[in-house]
């Protein structure tokens, strides 16, 4: 089910703050999908999803090898039991130290662990253009 990016349900946003392994789907140069497990953070105010990774990874190469001047279309997804959430958008690689540090901070907050040092770390920054999902309702407030 497609959702309004300007008015995402609270339970959907909460699901993106919970600790879940996600997948990132990029396209290889031959057009075949490359799906890998990743950690993702979602900043709905900025409209950005972020994945930290090494600069020599296949997922980074897939983004960099795209001929699309707007950046390749990618998707990140997470699920737990009957709840699922997908964010689609355009990806670009960010190498600026402040962007990498911000993405690491966000990752550490969501996944409750600081990732190991990696001088080759970059950020796959996804400008979210579509949100889909079906998420269980939040429990009632006590």
Short mmCIF file of C-alpha atoms in Angstrom, two decimals:
data_model
loop_
_atom_site.label_atom_id
_atom_site.label_comp_id
_atom_site.label_asym_id
_atom_site.label_seq_id
_atom_site.Cartn_x
_atom_site.Cartn_y
_atom_site.Cartn_z
CA UNK A 1 0.00 0.00 0.00
CA UNK A 2 1.43 3.40 -1.02
CA UNK A 3 1.57 6.04 1.70
CA UNK A 4 1.59 9.84 1.69
CA UNK A 5 5.22 10.92 2.27
CA UNK A 6 4.01 14.22 3.78
CA UNK A 7 1.83 12.47 6.34
CA UNK A 8 3.31 9.09 7.23
CA UNK A 9 1.45 7.17 9.95
CA UNK A 10 3.04 7.20 13.40
CA UNK A 11 3.21 3.41 13.50
CA UNK A 12 5.08 3.41 10.17
CA UNK A 13 7.61 5.94 11.49
CA UNK A 14 7.99 3.97 14.73
CA UNK A 15 8.68 0.80 12.71
CA UNK A 16 11.56 2.62 10.98
CA UNK A 17 13.05 3.47 14.40
CA UNK A 18 12.94 -0.13 15.66
CA UNK A 19 15.97 -2.36 15.23
CA UNK A 20 15.47 -4.39 12.03
CA UNK A 21 17.80 -5.82 9.43
CA UNK A 22 16.81 -4.36 6.09
CA UNK A 23 17.55 -5.05 2.47
CA UNK A 24 18.87 -2.69 -0.16
CA UNK A 25 18.07 -3.37 -3.80
CA UNK A 26 20.23 -1.78 -6.48
CA UNK A 27 20.59 -2.70 -10.13
CA UNK A 28 23.77 -4.13 -11.59
CA UNK A 29 25.01 -2.69 -14.90
CA UNK A 30 23.29 -5.59 -16.72
CA UNK A 31 19.95 -4.61 -15.12
CA UNK A 32 19.71 -7.57 -12.76
CA UNK A 33 18.77 -6.83 -9.13
CA UNK A 34 21.42 -6.92 -6.41
CA UNK A 35 19.75 -7.40 -3.00
CA UNK A 36 21.84 -7.30 0.18
CA UNK A 37 21.19 -7.07 3.92
CA UNK A 38 21.99 -3.65 5.39
CA UNK A 39 21.24 -1.33 8.25
CA UNK A 40 19.10 1.65 7.21
CA UNK A 41 18.16 4.86 8.95
CA UNK A 42 15.24 6.99 7.84
CA UNK A 43 14.98 10.73 8.39
CA UNK A 44 11.41 11.59 7.34
CA UNK A 45 11.90 15.34 7.90
CA UNK A 46 14.76 15.42 5.39
CA UNK A 47 13.19 12.75 3.19
CA UNK A 48 16.37 10.68 3.33
CA UNK A 49 17.23 7.07 4.01
CA UNK A 50 20.89 6.29 4.65
CA UNK A 51 23.04 3.17 4.40
CA UNK A 52 26.66 3.18 5.59
CA UNK A 53 29.07 0.90 3.74
CA UNK A 54 32.56 0.55 2.33
CA UNK A 55 33.34 2.50 -0.82
CA UNK A 56 34.45 -0.59 -2.76
CA UNK A 57 31.23 -2.57 -2.20
CA UNK A 58 29.14 -3.82 -5.12
CA UNK A 59 26.18 -1.72 -3.95
CA UNK A 60 28.28 1.45 -4.16
CA UNK A 61 29.60 0.47 -7.58
CA UNK A 62 26.02 -0.14 -8.75
CA UNK A 63 25.05 3.38 -7.71
CA UNK A 64 28.16 4.95 -9.24
CA UNK A 65 27.87 3.00 -12.51
CA UNK A 66 24.30 4.16 -13.14
CA UNK A 67 23.89 6.29 -16.25
CA UNK A 68 20.88 8.10 -14.78
CA UNK A 69 21.86 11.73 -14.04
CA UNK A 70 19.26 11.86 -11.25
CA UNK A 71 20.80 8.82 -9.57
CA UNK A 72 19.64 5.24 -9.86
CA UNK A 73 16.34 4.08 -8.44
CA UNK A 74 16.81 1.89 -5.37
CA UNK A 75 14.67 0.43 -2.61
CA UNK A 76 15.20 -0.41 1.04
CA UNK A 77 12.83 -2.75 2.82
CA UNK A 78 12.31 -4.24 6.26
CA UNK A 79 9.82 -6.69 7.65
CA UNK A 80 8.79 -8.42 10.82
CA UNK A 81 6.01 -10.98 10.79
CA UNK A 82 3.08 -9.35 8.99
CA UNK A 83 4.53 -5.82 9.10
CA UNK A 84 6.62 -4.51 6.23
CA UNK A 85 7.89 -1.16 5.02
CA UNK A 86 9.64 -0.15 1.81
CA UNK A 87 11.21 3.16 0.87
CA UNK A 88 11.99 3.83 -2.78
CA UNK A 89 14.05 6.67 -4.15
CA UNK A 90 17.12 7.96 -5.94
CA UNK A 91 20.55 7.12 -4.57
CA UNK A 92 23.82 8.97 -4.53
CA UNK A 93 27.11 8.31 -2.79
CA UNK A 94 28.22 10.82 -0.15
CA UNK A 95 31.81 10.94 1.04
CA UNK A 96 31.85 14.21 3.00
CA UNK A 97 33.19 13.48 6.51
CA UNK A 98 30.32 15.34 8.22
CA UNK A 99 27.71 13.35 6.26
CA UNK A 100 29.45 10.07 7.02
CA UNK A 101 29.70 10.97 10.73
CA UNK A 102 26.01 11.92 10.82
CA UNK A 103 25.02 8.64 9.15
CA UNK A 104 27.18 6.67 11.62
CA UNK A 105 25.56 8.50 14.54
CA UNK A 106 22.09 7.70 13.23
CA UNK A 107 23.05 4.06 12.67
CA UNK A 108 24.43 3.78 16.23
CA UNK A 109 21.20 5.25 17.60
CA UNK A 110 18.90 2.92 15.70
CA UNK A 111 20.95 -0.26 16.00
CA UNK A 112 22.24 0.44 19.52
CA UNK A 113 25.86 -0.18 18.58
CA UNK A 114 28.64 1.90 17.14
CA UNK A 115 29.95 0.37 13.91
CA UNK A 116 33.63 -0.48 13.73
CA UNK A 117 35.97 2.19 12.40
CA UNK A 118 36.24 2.15 8.64
CA UNK A 119 38.32 4.81 6.86
CA UNK A 120 36.76 3.65 3.57
CA UNK A 121 33.19 4.30 4.76
CA UNK A 122 30.73 6.17 2.57
CA UNK A 123 27.01 6.80 2.75
CA UNK A 124 24.44 5.70 0.24
CA UNK A 125 21.98 8.55 0.60
CA UNK A 126 18.53 7.87 -0.79
CA UNK A 127 16.16 10.72 -1.54
CA UNK A 128 12.88 9.01 -0.77
CA UNK A 129 10.23 9.37 -3.46
CA UNK A 130 7.78 6.67 -2.37
CA UNK A 131 6.84 4.87 0.84
CA UNK A 132 4.94 1.61 0.88
CA UNK A 133 3.99 -0.74 3.65
CA UNK A 134 1.58 -2.32 6.02
CA UNK A 135 2.58 -1.93 9.65
CA UNK A 136 0.86 -3.24 12.76
CA UNK A 137 -0.74 -0.49 14.85
CA UNK A 138 1.10 0.88 17.85
CA UNK A 139 -0.20 -0.41 21.19
CA UNK A 140 -2.55 2.04 22.94
CA UNK A 141 -0.89 4.53 25.29
CA UNK A 142 -1.19 3.62 28.95
#
